[in-house]
Amino acid sequence: MDCHERTEAVIVTGAGGNLGSAVVRELASAGAKLVCMNRSGNELEALAGDLPASTEFLSIAGTDLTDYASCAAAVARAVKRFGGVSALVNTVGGFQMGPVGPEAPAQWETMMTANARTALTISAAVLPTMKAAGYGRIVHIAAAPGLKAGAKQAAYAASKAAVIRLTEAIAAECRDDRITANCILPGTIDTPENRAAMPDAKTDGWVSPQSIARLIAFLISPAAAVVTGAAIPATGRE
């Protein structure tokens, strides 16, 4: 079954970023109706120009993903435009490292807000629509440190662990509503920013945004109905 046979829209948060834009392009190539949420409207304009002319595309810039009312308003716009939301792909997040020391409490708040609270809030906002339809797919981006932290990863790892636990809870709560929830644990993603930050790194084992986008496209498809509550590593070689 094609992953976009359903007629409702797919919400992609962080749609202007490296991974978000790869997801949007992958889904657009298969004819998905897209609701692209991003902090910057300029990035959405540029992205829209790269998509097939036939793409049904709603841009929503500036939503506060930590605020339920703001997220609910964005979901309402999506429902008004497309009649429903079949999937949420949440690519928003942040990364910081630091030891457990004087700066750790502030870093903890930053990471929990950027990674865990945003995932919780946008999920809470979209679930009523999915439950009413009796169908939905949610995919979050977690990380391997959410399973086991390394040095200087306390805040980041804890926030990604929260995303994994959130995903499991949603999956358990919504199984009978035919709503799945999964998260992906990518390896190092091959982006210009990561290459600039790690100029001496060996990049041949890095994971492309496009390959992760293809995995996400499967997870939000009707064919992936039996996969829920999973934290899926995406670290293989292409």
PDB file of N, CA and C in Angstrom, residues 28-88:
ATOM      1  N   ALA A  28       6.687  14.887  -0.441  1.00  0.00           N
ATOM      2  CA  ALA A  28       6.119  15.605  -1.591  1.00  0.00           C
ATOM      3  C   ALA A  28       6.280  14.794  -2.872  1.00  0.00           C
ATOM      4  N   SER A  29       7.396  14.090  -2.994  1.00  0.00           N
ATOM      5  CA  SER A  29       7.621  13.299  -4.204  1.00  0.00           C
ATOM      6  C   SER A  29       6.611  12.167  -4.337  1.00  0.00           C
ATOM      7  N   ALA A  30       6.021  11.769  -3.195  1.00  0.00           N
ATOM      8  CA  ALA A  30       5.004  10.714  -3.209  1.00  0.00           C
ATOM      9  C   ALA A  30       3.588  11.277  -3.207  1.00  0.00           C
ATOM     10  N   GLY A  31       3.460  12.600  -3.286  1.00  0.00           N
ATOM     11  CA  GLY A  31       2.146  13.216  -3.410  1.00  0.00           C
ATOM     12  C   GLY A  31       1.448  13.538  -2.116  1.00  0.00           C
ATOM     13  N   ALA A  32       2.190  13.583  -1.010  1.00  0.00           N
ATOM     14  CA  ALA A  32       1.557  13.877   0.280  1.00  0.00           C
ATOM     15  C   ALA A  32       1.087  15.324   0.350  1.00  0.00           C
ATOM     16  N   LYS A  33       0.023  15.538   1.115  1.00  0.00           N
ATOM     17  CA  LYS A  33      -0.397  16.883   1.492  1.00  0.00           C
ATOM     18  C   LYS A  33       0.398  17.276   2.726  1.00  0.00           C
ATOM     19  N   LEU A  34       1.008  18.451   2.700  1.00  0.00           N
ATOM     20  CA  LEU A  34       1.999  18.795   3.708  1.00  0.00           C
ATOM     21  C   LEU A  34       1.648  20.059   4.463  1.00  0.00           C
ATOM     22  N   VAL A  35       1.822  19.997   5.772  1.00  0.00           N
ATOM     23  CA  VAL A  35       1.733  21.173   6.630  1.00  0.00           C
ATOM     24  C   VAL A  35       3.126  21.371   7.198  1.00  0.00           C
ATOM     25  N   CYS A  36       3.794  22.408   6.758  1.00  0.00           N
ATOM     26  CA  CYS A  36       5.192  22.620   7.107  1.00  0.00           C
ATOM     27  C   CYS A  36       5.309  23.717   8.152  1.00  0.00           C
ATOM     28  N   MET A  37       5.749  23.327   9.337  1.00  0.00           N
ATOM     29  CA  MET A  37       5.892  24.261  10.441  1.00  0.00           C
ATOM     30  C   MET A  37       7.371  24.550  10.660  1.00  0.00           C
ATOM     31  N   ASN A  38       7.682  25.824  10.871  1.00  0.00           N
ATOM     32  CA  ASN A  38       9.068  26.218  11.020  1.00  0.00           C
ATOM     33  C   ASN A  38       9.135  27.563  11.718  1.00  0.00           C
ATOM     34  N   ARG A  39      10.221  27.810  12.421  1.00  0.00           N
ATOM     35  CA  ARG A  39      10.381  29.101  13.084  1.00  0.00           C
ATOM     36  C   ARG A  39      10.454  30.228  12.064  1.00  0.00           C
ATOM     37  N   SER A  40      11.202  30.005  10.976  1.00  0.00           N
ATOM     38  CA  SER A  40      11.415  31.042   9.959  1.00  0.00           C
ATOM     39  C   SER A  40      10.524  30.829   8.749  1.00  0.00           C
ATOM     40  N   GLY A  41       9.774  31.861   8.379  1.00  0.00           N
ATOM     41  CA  GLY A  41       8.967  31.796   7.171  1.00  0.00           C
ATOM     42  C   GLY A  41       9.802  31.832   5.913  1.00  0.00           C
ATOM     43  N   ASN A  42      10.972  32.474   5.959  1.00  0.00           N
ATOM     44  CA  ASN A  42      11.830  32.557   4.776  1.00  0.00           C
ATOM     45  C   ASN A  42      12.302  31.175   4.336  1.00  0.00           C
ATOM     46  N   GLU A  43      12.630  30.324   5.308  1.00  0.00           N
ATOM     47  CA  GLU A  43      13.061  28.975   4.963  1.00  0.00           C
ATOM     48  C   GLU A  43      11.930  28.181   4.324  1.00  0.00           C
ATOM     49  N   LEU A  44      10.708  28.411   4.775  1.00  0.00           N
ATOM     50  CA  LEU A  44       9.566  27.720   4.187  1.00  0.00           C
ATOM     51  C   LEU A  44       9.314  28.185   2.756  1.00  0.00           C
ATOM     52  N   GLU A  45       9.492  29.475   2.510  1.00  0.00           N
ATOM     53  CA  GLU A  45       9.327  29.988   1.148  1.00  0.00           C
ATOM     54  C   GLU A  45      10.329  29.346   0.206  1.00  0.00           C
ATOM     55  N   ALA A  46      11.575  29.245   0.660  1.00  0.00           N
ATOM     56  CA  ALA A  46      12.607  28.629  -0.174  1.00  0.00           C
ATOM     57  C   ALA A  46      12.299  27.154  -0.410  1.00  0.00           C
ATOM     58  N   LEU A  47      11.828  26.474   0.623  1.00  0.00           N
ATOM     59  CA  LEU A  47      11.494  25.056   0.493  1.00  0.00           C
ATOM     60  C   LEU A  47      10.347  24.849  -0.477  1.00  0.00           C
ATOM     61  N   ALA A  48       9.329  25.678  -0.384  1.00  0.00           N
ATOM     62  CA  ALA A  48       8.169  25.545  -1.265  1.00  0.00           C
ATOM     63  C   ALA A  48       8.578  25.656  -2.730  1.00  0.00           C
ATOM     64  N   GLY A  49       9.568  26.491  -2.999  1.00  0.00           N
ATOM     65  CA  GLY A  49      10.023  26.663  -4.368  1.00  0.00           C
ATOM     66  C   GLY A  49      10.719  25.454  -4.941  1.00  0.00           C
ATOM     67  N   ASP A  50      11.164  24.523  -4.057  1.00  0.00           N
ATOM     68  CA  ASP A  50      11.867  23.321  -4.512  1.00  0.00           C
ATOM     69  C   ASP A  50      10.943  22.128  -4.735  1.00  0.00           C
ATOM     70  N   LEU A  51       9.673  22.283  -4.371  1.00  0.00           N
ATOM     71  CA  LEU A  51       8.763  21.142  -4.428  1.00  0.00           C
ATOM     72  C   LEU A  51       8.039  21.079  -5.768  1.00  0.00           C
ATOM     73  N   PRO A  52       7.523  19.910  -6.125  1.00  0.00           N
ATOM     74  CA  PRO A  52       6.740  19.808  -7.363  1.00  0.00           C
ATOM     75  C   PRO A  52       5.578  20.797  -7.345  1.00  0.00           C
ATOM     76  N   ALA A  53       5.269  21.342  -8.504  1.00  0.00           N
ATOM     77  CA  ALA A  53       4.225  22.368  -8.591  1.00  0.00           C
ATOM     78  C   ALA A  53       2.875  21.861  -8.108  1.00  0.00           C
ATOM     79  N   SER A  54       2.668  20.564  -8.179  1.00  0.00           N
ATOM     80  CA  SER A  54       1.379  19.992  -7.785  1.00  0.00           C
ATOM     81  C   SER A  54       1.241  19.776  -6.276  1.00  0.00           C
ATOM     82  N   THR A  55       2.304  20.027  -5.514  1.00  0.00           N
ATOM     83  CA  THR A  55       2.281  19.749  -4.078  1.00  0.00           C
ATOM     84  C   THR A  55       1.257  20.618  -3.355  1.00  0.00           C
ATOM     85  N   GLU A  56       0.415  19.985  -2.561  1.00  0.00           N
ATOM     86  CA  GLU A  56      -0.506  20.726  -1.691  1.00  0.00           C
ATOM     87  C   GLU A  56       0.227  21.011  -0.389  1.00  0.00           C
ATOM     88  N   PHE A  57       0.409  22.299  -0.108  1.00  0.00           N
ATOM     89  CA  PHE A  57       1.417  22.719   0.861  1.00  0.00           C
ATOM     90  C   PHE A  57       0.884  23.893   1.671  1.00  0.00           C
ATOM     91  N   LEU A  58       0.878  23.738   2.988  1.00  0.00           N
ATOM     92  CA  LEU A  58       0.493  24.829   3.887  1.00  0.00           C
ATOM     93  C   LEU A  58       1.683  25.183   4.746  1.00  0.00           C
ATOM     94  N   SER A  59       2.117  26.440   4.709  1.00  0.00           N
ATOM     95  CA  SER A  59       3.225  26.921   5.525  1.00  0.00           C
ATOM     96  C   SER A  59       2.691  27.566   6.795  1.00  0.00           C
ATOM     97  N   ILE A  60       3.271  27.194   7.926  1.00  0.00           N
ATOM     98  CA  ILE A  60       2.928  27.819   9.197  1.00  0.00           C
ATOM     99  C   ILE A  60       4.231  28.192   9.894  1.00  0.00           C
ATOM    100  N   ALA A  61       4.501  29.471   9.977  1.00  0.00           N
ATOM    101  CA  ALA A  61       5.736  29.953  10.582  1.00  0.00           C
ATOM    102  C   ALA A  61       5.459  30.527  11.967  1.00  0.00           C
ATOM    103  N   GLY A  62       6.440  30.360  12.850  1.00  0.00           N
ATOM    104  CA  GLY A  62       6.406  31.056  14.124  1.00  0.00           C
ATOM    105  C   GLY A  62       5.614  30.409  15.232  1.00  0.00           C
ATOM    106  N   THR A  63       5.109  29.188  15.046  1.00  0.00           N
ATOM    107  CA  THR A  63       4.378  28.510  16.124  1.00  0.00           C
ATOM    108  C   THR A  63       5.307  28.257  17.311  1.00  0.00           C
ATOM    109  N   ASP A  64       4.824  28.539  18.510  1.00  0.00           N
ATOM    110  CA  ASP A  64       5.574  28.237  19.724  1.00  0.00           C
ATOM    111  C   ASP A  64       5.304  26.789  20.106  1.00  0.00           C
ATOM    112  N   LEU A  65       6.261  25.922  19.845  1.00  0.00           N
ATOM    113  CA  LEU A  65       6.055  24.495  20.071  1.00  0.00           C
ATOM    114  C   LEU A  65       6.107  24.117  21.548  1.00  0.00           C
ATOM    115  N   THR A  66       6.374  25.075  22.415  1.00  0.00           N
ATOM    116  CA  THR A  66       6.296  24.794  23.856  1.00  0.00           C
ATOM    117  C   THR A  66       4.948  25.188  24.435  1.00  0.00           C
ATOM    118  N   ASP A  67       4.086  25.785  23.612  1.00  0.00           N
ATOM    119  CA  ASP A  67       2.805  26.318  24.089  1.00  0.00           C
ATOM    120  C   ASP A  67       1.656  25.537  23.454  1.00  0.00           C
ATOM    121  N   TYR A  68       0.798  24.937  24.275  1.00  0.00           N
ATOM    122  CA  TYR A  68      -0.275  24.100  23.752  1.00  0.00           C
ATOM    123  C   TYR A  68      -1.237  24.883  22.866  1.00  0.00           C
ATOM    124  N   ALA A  69      -1.635  26.075  23.294  1.00  0.00           N
ATOM    125  CA  ALA A  69      -2.601  26.854  22.515  1.00  0.00           C
ATOM    126  C   ALA A  69      -2.042  27.192  21.135  1.00  0.00           C
ATOM    127  N   SER A  70      -0.751  27.524  21.080  1.00  0.00           N
ATOM    128  CA  SER A  70      -0.124  27.849  19.796  1.00  0.00           C
ATOM    129  C   SER A  70      -0.094  26.624  18.890  1.00  0.00           C
ATOM    130  N   CYS A  71       0.249  25.463  19.457  1.00  0.00           N
ATOM    131  CA  CYS A  71       0.268  24.227  18.666  1.00  0.00           C
ATOM    132  C   CYS A  71      -1.135  23.838  18.214  1.00  0.00           C
ATOM    133  N   ALA A  72      -2.116  23.976  19.107  1.00  0.00           N
ATOM    134  CA  ALA A  72      -3.490  23.623  18.762  1.00  0.00           C
ATOM    135  C   ALA A  72      -4.019  24.511  17.645  1.00  0.00           C
ATOM    136  N   ALA A  73      -3.626  25.774  17.651  1.00  0.00           N
ATOM    137  CA  ALA A  73      -4.051  26.687  16.586  1.00  0.00           C
ATOM    138  C   ALA A  73      -3.467  26.255  15.246  1.00  0.00           C
ATOM    139  N   ALA A  74      -2.215  25.808  15.249  1.00  0.00           N
ATOM    140  CA  ALA A  74      -1.600  25.329  14.011  1.00  0.00           C
ATOM    141  C   ALA A  74      -2.302  24.071  13.502  1.00  0.00           C
ATOM    142  N   VAL A  75      -2.616  23.162  14.408  1.00  0.00           N
ATOM    143  CA  VAL A  75      -3.336  21.944  14.007  1.00  0.00           C
ATOM    144  C   VAL A  75      -4.708  22.302  13.444  1.00  0.00           C
ATOM    145  N   ALA A  76      -5.373  23.262  14.058  1.00  0.00           N
ATOM    146  CA  ALA A  76      -6.681  23.694  13.557  1.00  0.00           C
ATOM    147  C   ALA A  76      -6.579  24.243  12.144  1.00  0.00           C
ATOM    148  N   ARG A  77      -5.504  24.981  11.859  1.00  0.00           N
ATOM    149  CA  ARG A  77      -5.304  25.480  10.498  1.00  0.00           C
ATOM    150  C   ARG A  77      -5.124  24.323   9.515  1.00  0.00           C
ATOM    151  N   ALA A  78      -4.386  23.308   9.948  1.00  0.00           N
ATOM    152  CA  ALA A  78      -4.176  22.147   9.084  1.00  0.00           C
ATOM    153  C   ALA A  78      -5.484  21.416   8.812  1.00  0.00           C
ATOM    154  N   VAL A  79      -6.290  21.249   9.838  1.00  0.00           N
ATOM    155  CA  VAL A  79      -7.576  20.557   9.676  1.00  0.00           C
ATOM    156  C   VAL A  79      -8.504  21.374   8.782  1.00  0.00           C
ATOM    157  N   LYS A  80      -8.504  22.683   8.968  1.00  0.00           N
ATOM    158  CA  LYS A  80      -9.357  23.527   8.130  1.00  0.00           C
ATOM    159  C   LYS A  80      -8.968  23.422   6.666  1.00  0.00           C
ATOM    160  N   ARG A  81      -7.674  23.360   6.396  1.00  0.00           N
ATOM    161  CA  ARG A  81      -7.195  23.310   5.014  1.00  0.00           C
ATOM    162  C   ARG A  81      -7.378  21.935   4.382  1.00  0.00           C
ATOM    163  N   PHE A  82      -7.065  20.885   5.136  1.00  0.00           N
ATOM    164  CA  PHE A  82      -7.005  19.554   4.531  1.00  0.00           C
ATOM    165  C   PHE A  82      -8.034  18.560   5.076  1.00  0.00           C
ATOM    166  N   GLY A  83      -8.767  18.945   6.093  1.00  0.00           N
ATOM    167  CA  GLY A  83      -9.796  18.063   6.619  1.00  0.00           C
ATOM    168  C   GLY A  83      -9.342  17.137   7.720  1.00  0.00           C
ATOM    169  N   GLY A  84      -8.050  17.004   7.929  1.00  0.00           N
ATOM    170  CA  GLY A  84      -7.541  16.132   8.975  1.00  0.00           C
ATOM    171  C   GLY A  84      -6.030  16.067   8.933  1.00  0.00           C
ATOM    172  N   VAL A  85      -5.460  15.389   9.913  1.00  0.00           N
ATOM    173  CA  VAL A  85      -4.014  15.187  10.000  1.00  0.00           C
ATOM    174  C   VAL A  85      -3.771  13.700  10.211  1.00  0.00           C
ATOM    175  N   SER A  86      -3.108  13.068   9.274  1.00  0.00           N
ATOM    176  CA  SER A  86      -2.853  11.631   9.393  1.00  0.00           C
ATOM    177  C   SER A  86      -1.536  11.341  10.079  1.00  0.00           C
ATOM    178  N   ALA A  87      -0.600  12.305  10.056  1.00  0.00           N
ATOM    179  CA  ALA A  87       0.719  12.028  10.630  1.00  0.00           C
ATOM    180  C   ALA A  87       1.374  13.301  11.123  1.00  0.00           C
ATOM    181  N   LEU A  88       2.200  13.124  12.146  1.00  0.00           N
ATOM    182  CA  LEU A  88       3.064  14.183  12.665  1.00  0.00           C
ATOM    183  C   LEU A  88       4.491  13.672  12.620  1.00  0.00           C
TER     184      LEU A  88
END
